mmCIF file of C-alpha atoms in Angstrom:
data_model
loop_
_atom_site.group_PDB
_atom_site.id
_atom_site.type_symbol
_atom_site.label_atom_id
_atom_site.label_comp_id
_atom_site.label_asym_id
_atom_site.label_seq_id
_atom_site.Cartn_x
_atom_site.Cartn_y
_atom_site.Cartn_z
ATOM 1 C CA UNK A 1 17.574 35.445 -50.401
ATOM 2 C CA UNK A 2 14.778 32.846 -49.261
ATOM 3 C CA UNK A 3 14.808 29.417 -50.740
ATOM 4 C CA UNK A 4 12.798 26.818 -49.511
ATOM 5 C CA UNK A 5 13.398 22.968 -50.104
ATOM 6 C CA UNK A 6 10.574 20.791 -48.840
ATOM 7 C CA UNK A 7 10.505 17.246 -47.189
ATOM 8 C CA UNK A 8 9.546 15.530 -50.687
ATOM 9 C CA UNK A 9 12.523 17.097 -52.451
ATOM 10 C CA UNK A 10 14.686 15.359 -49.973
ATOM 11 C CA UNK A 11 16.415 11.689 -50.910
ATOM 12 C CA UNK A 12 15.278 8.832 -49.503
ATOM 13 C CA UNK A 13 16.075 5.462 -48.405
ATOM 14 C CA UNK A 14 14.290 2.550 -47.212
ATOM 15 C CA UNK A 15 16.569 -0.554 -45.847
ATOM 16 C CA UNK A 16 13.768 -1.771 -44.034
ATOM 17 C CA UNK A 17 15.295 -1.935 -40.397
ATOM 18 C CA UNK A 18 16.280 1.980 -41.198
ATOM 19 C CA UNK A 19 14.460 4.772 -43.140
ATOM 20 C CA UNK A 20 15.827 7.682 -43.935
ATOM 21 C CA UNK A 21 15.680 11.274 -45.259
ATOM 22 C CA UNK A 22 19.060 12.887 -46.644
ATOM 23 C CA UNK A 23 19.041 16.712 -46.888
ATOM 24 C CA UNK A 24 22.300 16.711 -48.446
ATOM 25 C CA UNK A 25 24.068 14.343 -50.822
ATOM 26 C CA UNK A 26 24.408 10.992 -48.844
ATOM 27 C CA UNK A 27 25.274 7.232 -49.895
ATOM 28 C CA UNK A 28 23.870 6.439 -52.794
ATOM 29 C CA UNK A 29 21.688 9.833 -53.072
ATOM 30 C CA UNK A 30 23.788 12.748 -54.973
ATOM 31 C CA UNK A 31 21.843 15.937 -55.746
ATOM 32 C CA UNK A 32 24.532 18.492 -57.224
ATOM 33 C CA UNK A 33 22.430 21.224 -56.026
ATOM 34 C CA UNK A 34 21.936 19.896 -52.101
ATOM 35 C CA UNK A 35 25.889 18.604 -51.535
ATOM 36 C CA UNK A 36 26.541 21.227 -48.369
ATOM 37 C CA UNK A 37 25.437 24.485 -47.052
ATOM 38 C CA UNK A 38 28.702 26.261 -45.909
ATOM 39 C CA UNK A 39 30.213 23.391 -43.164
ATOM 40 C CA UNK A 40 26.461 21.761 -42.768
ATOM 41 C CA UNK A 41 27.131 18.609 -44.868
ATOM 42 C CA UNK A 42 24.519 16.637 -43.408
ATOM 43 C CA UNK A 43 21.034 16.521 -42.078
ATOM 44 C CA UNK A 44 19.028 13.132 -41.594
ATOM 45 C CA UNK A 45 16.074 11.999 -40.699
ATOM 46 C CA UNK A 46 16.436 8.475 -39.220
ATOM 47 C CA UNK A 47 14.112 5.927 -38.068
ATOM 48 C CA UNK A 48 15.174 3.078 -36.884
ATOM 49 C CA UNK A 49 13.011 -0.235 -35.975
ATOM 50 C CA UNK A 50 12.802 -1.805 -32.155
ATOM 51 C CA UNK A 51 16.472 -3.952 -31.879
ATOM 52 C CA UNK A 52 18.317 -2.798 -34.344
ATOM 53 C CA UNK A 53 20.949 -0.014 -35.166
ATOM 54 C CA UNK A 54 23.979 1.109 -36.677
ATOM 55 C CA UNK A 55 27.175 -1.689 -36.417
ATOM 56 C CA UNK A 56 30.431 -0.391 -35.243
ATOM 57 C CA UNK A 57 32.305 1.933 -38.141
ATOM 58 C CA UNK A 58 34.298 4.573 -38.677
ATOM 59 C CA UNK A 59 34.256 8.608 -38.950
ATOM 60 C CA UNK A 60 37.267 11.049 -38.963
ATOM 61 C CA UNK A 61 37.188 14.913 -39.629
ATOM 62 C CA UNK A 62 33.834 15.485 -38.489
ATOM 63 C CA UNK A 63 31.710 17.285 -35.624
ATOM 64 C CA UNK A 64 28.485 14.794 -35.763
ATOM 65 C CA UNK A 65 25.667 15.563 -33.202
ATOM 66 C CA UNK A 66 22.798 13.701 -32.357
ATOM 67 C CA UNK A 67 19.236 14.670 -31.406
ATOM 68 C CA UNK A 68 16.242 12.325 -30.679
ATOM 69 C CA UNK A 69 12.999 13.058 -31.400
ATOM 70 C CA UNK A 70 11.305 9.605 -30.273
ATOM 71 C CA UNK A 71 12.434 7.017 -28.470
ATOM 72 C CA UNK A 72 16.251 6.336 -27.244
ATOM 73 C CA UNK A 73 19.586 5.896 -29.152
ATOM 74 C CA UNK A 74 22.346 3.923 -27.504
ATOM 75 C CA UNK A 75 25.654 4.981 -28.294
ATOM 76 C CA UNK A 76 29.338 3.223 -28.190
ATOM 77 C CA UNK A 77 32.567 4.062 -29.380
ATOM 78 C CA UNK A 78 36.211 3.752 -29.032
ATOM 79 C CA UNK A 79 36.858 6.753 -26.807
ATOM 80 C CA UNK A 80 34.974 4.800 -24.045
ATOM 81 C CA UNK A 81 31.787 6.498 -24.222
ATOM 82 C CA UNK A 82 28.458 4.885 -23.905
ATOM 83 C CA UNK A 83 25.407 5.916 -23.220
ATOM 84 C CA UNK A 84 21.221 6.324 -24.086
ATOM 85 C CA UNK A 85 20.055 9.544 -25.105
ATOM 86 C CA UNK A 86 16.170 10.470 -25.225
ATOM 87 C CA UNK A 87 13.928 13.326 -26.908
ATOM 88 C CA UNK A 88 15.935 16.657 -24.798
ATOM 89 C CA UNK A 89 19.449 14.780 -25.031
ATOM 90 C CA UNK A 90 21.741 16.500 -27.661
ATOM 91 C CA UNK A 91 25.140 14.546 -28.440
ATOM 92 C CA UNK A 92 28.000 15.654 -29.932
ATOM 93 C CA UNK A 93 31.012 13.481 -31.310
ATOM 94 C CA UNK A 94 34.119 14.662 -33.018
ATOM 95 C CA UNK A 95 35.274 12.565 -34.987
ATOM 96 C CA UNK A 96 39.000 14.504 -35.625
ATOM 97 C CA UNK A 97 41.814 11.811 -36.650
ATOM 98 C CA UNK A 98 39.181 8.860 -36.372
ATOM 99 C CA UNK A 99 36.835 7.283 -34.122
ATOM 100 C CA UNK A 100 34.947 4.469 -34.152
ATOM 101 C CA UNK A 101 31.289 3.898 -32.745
ATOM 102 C CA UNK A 102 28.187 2.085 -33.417
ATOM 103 C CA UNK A 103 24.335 3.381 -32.572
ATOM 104 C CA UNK A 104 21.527 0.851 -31.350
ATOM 105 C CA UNK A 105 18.395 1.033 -30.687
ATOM 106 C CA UNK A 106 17.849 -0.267 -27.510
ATOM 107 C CA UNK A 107 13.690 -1.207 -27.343
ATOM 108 C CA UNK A 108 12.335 -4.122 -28.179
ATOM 109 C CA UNK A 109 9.137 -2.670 -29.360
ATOM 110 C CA UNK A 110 9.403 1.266 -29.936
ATOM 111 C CA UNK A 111 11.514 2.792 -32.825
ATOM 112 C CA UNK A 112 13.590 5.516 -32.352
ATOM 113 C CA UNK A 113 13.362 8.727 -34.896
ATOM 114 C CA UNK A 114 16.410 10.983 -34.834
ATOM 115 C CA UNK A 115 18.036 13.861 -36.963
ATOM 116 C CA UNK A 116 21.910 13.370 -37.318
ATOM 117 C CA UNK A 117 23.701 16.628 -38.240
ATOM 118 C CA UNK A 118 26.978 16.904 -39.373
ATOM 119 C CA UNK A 119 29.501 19.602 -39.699
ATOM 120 C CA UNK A 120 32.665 20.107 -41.520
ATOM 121 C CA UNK A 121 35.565 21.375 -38.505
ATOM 122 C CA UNK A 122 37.571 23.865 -39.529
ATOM 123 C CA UNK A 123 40.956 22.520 -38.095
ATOM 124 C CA UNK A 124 40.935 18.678 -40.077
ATOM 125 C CA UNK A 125 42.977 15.951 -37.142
ATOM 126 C CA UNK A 126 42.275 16.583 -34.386
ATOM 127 C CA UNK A 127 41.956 14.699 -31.188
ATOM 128 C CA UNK A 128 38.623 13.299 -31.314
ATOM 129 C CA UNK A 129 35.982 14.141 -28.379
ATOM 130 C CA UNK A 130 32.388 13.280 -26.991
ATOM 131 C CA UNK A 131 29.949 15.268 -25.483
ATOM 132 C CA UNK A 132 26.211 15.271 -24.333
ATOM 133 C CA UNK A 133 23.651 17.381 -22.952
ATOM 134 C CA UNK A 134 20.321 17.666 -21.539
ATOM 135 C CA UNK A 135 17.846 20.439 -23.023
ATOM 136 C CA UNK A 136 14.596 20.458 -21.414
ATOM 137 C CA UNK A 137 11.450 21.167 -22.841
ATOM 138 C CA UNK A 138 11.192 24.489 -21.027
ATOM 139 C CA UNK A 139 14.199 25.930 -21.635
ATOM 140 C CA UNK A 140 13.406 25.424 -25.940
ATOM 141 C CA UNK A 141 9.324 26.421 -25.189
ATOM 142 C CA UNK A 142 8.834 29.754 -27.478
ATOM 143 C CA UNK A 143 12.574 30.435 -27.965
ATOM 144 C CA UNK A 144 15.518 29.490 -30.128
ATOM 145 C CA UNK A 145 17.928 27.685 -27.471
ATOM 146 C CA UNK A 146 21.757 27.982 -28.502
ATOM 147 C CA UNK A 147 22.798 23.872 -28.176
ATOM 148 C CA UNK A 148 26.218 23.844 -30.009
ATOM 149 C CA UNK A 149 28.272 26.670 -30.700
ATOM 150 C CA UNK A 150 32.306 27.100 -30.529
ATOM 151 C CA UNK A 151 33.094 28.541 -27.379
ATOM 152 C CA UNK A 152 29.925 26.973 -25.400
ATOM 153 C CA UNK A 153 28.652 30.247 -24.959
ATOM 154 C CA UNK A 154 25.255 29.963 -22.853
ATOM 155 C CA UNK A 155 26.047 26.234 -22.039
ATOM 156 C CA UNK A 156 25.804 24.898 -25.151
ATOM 157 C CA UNK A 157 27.906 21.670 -26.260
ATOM 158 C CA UNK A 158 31.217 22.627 -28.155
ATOM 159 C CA UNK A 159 31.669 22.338 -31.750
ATOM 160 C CA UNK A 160 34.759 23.105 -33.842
ATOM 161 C CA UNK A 161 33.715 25.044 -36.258
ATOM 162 C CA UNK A 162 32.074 29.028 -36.201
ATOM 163 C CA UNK A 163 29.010 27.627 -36.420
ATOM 164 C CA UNK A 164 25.629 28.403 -33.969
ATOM 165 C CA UNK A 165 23.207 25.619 -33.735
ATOM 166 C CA UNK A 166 19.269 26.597 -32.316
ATOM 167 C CA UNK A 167 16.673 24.388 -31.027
ATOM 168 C CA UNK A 168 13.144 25.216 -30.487
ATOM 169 C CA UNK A 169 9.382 24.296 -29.808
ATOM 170 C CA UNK A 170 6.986 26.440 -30.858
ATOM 171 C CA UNK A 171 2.947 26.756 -31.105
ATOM 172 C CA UNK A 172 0.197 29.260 -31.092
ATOM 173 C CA UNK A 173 1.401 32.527 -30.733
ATOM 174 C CA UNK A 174 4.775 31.512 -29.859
ATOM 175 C CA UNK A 175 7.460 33.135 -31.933
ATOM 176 C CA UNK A 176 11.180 34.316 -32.377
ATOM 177 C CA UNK A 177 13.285 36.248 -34.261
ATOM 178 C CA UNK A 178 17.311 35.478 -35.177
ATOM 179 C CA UNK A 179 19.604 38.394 -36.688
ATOM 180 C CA UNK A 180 21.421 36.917 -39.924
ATOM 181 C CA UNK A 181 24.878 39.290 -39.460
ATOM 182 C CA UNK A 182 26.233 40.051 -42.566
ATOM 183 C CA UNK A 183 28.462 37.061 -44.654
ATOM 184 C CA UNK A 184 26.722 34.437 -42.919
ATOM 185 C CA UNK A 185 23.447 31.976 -43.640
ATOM 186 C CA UNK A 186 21.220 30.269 -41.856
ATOM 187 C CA UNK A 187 19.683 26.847 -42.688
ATOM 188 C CA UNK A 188 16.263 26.428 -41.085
ATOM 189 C CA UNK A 189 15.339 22.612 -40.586
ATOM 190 C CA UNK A 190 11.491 21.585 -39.356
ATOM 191 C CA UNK A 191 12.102 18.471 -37.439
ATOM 192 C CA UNK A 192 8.026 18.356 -36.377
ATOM 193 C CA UNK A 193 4.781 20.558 -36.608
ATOM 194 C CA UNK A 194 4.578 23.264 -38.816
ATOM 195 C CA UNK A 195 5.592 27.057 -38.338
ATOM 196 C CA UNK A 196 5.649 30.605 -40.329
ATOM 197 C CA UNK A 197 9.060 31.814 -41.152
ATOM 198 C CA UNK A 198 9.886 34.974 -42.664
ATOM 199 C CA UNK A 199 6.276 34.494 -44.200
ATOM 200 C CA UNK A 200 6.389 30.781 -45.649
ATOM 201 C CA UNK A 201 4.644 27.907 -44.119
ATOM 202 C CA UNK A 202 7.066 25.203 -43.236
ATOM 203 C CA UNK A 203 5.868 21.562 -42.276
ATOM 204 C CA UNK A 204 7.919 19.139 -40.806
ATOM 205 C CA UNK A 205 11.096 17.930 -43.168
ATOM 206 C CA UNK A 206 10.818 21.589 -44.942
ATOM 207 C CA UNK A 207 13.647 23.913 -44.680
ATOM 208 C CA UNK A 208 14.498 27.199 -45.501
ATOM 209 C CA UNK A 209 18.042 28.697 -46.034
ATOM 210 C CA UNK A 210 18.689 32.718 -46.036
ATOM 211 C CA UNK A 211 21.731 33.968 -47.565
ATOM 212 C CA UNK A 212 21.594 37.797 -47.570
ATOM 213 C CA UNK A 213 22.116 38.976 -43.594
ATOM 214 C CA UNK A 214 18.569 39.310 -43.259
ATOM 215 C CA UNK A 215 15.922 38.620 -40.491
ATOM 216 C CA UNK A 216 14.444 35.131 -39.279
ATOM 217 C CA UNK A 217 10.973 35.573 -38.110
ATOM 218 C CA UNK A 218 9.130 32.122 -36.406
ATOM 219 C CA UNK A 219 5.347 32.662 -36.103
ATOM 220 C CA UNK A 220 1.916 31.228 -36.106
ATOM 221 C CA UNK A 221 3.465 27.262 -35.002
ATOM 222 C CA UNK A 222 1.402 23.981 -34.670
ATOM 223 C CA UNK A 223 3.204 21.887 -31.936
ATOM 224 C CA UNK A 224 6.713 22.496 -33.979
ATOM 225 C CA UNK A 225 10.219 21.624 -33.070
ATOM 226 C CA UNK A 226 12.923 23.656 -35.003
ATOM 227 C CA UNK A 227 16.647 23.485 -35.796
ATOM 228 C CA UNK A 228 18.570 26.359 -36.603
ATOM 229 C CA UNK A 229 22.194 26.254 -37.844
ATOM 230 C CA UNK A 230 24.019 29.608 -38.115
ATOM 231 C CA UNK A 231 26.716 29.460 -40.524
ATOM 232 C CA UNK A 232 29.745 31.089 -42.266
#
């Protein structure tokens, strides 16, 4: 099955500093309906203004990745880490038996717009772990580019959890296909643009989840950047 949610379904929240889209049940937004899809428990759509940011708190049992869209995030936390990612960076933090870190942005006059995804693990206390990769444009241009998987296959970042997670930019006449093996989904996220899949025009903050082992088809794009999430 084919269901489509679009951007205006999503929650919303505006603390002025910070606005954000939830595609799943987050803070003070519950939708019954939109709580998870399989281990994806979160998708959002941040922006954050020039200077200001996230304060330092706490996560535990959780694979949480990062990826910018605009702008840079600046990242610290109590492993030691810190660093600025950029549009092509792709972070990844698991959280395990608890971590604590804060996100910034670092500008003083450009905001920085950014999809946080997070994923349930499926071992809960473990030791908690960073990680973060570059992606360029041209390895994403007209393809679906494995970022996160479990066992890093094709250099993508680690995640604990059976879970296959697909960037891509796409326009014109640039398309892809992804085989949905049977007993598992796929959650389609639009992060820009607009593009065709499996016939159904998607503009950015749509997203379409399959559920029956079938086919993903990505056609007939406008300057569109894509997340894909294979899941159990």
């Amino acid at each position: 099955m084919n269901d489509i949610r679009r951007s205006n379904d999503r929650g919303f929240a505006d603390h002025g500093w910070l606005k954000s889209f939830h595609t799943f049940s987050f803070a003070d937004y519950f939708d019954p309906e939109h709580v998870e899809f399989g281990p994806l428990r979160v998708i959002n759509e941040d922006r954050v203004q020039a200077g200001a940011g996230f304060g330092t708190h706490s996560h535990r049992d959780m694979e949480i990745i990062s990826y910018v869209l605009a702008g840079e995030l600046a990242h610290k936390d109590s492993m030691g880490n810190g660093s600025t990612i950029k549009p092509g960076d792709v972070q990844r933090m698991s959280a395990g038996s608890g971590v604590r870190h804060s996100e910034f942005n670092p500008s003083s006059s450009e905001p920085v717009h950014f999809l946080q995804i997070w994923i349930q693990p499926a071992e809960r206390n473990i030791e908690p772990g960073y990680e973060e990769k570059r992606f360029s444009p041209e390895e994403k241009r007209g393809r679906l580019r494995l970022i996160a998987s479990a066992d890093r296959a094709d250099g993508s970042l680690a995640i604990h959890q059976d879970v296959r997670v697909y960037a891509g930019l796409f326009t014109g006449d640039e398309h892809a296909q992804l085989t949905v093996q049977p007993g598992r989904r796929i959650y389609v996220h639009v992060a820009r643009g607009s593009v065709t899949a499996n016939g159904a025009t998607l503009e950015a903050g749509d997203a379409l989840r399959i559920t029956d082992g079938a086919l993903l088809t990505l056609s007939d794009a406008r300057e569109a950047e894509v997340l894909v999430s294979d899941l159990p």
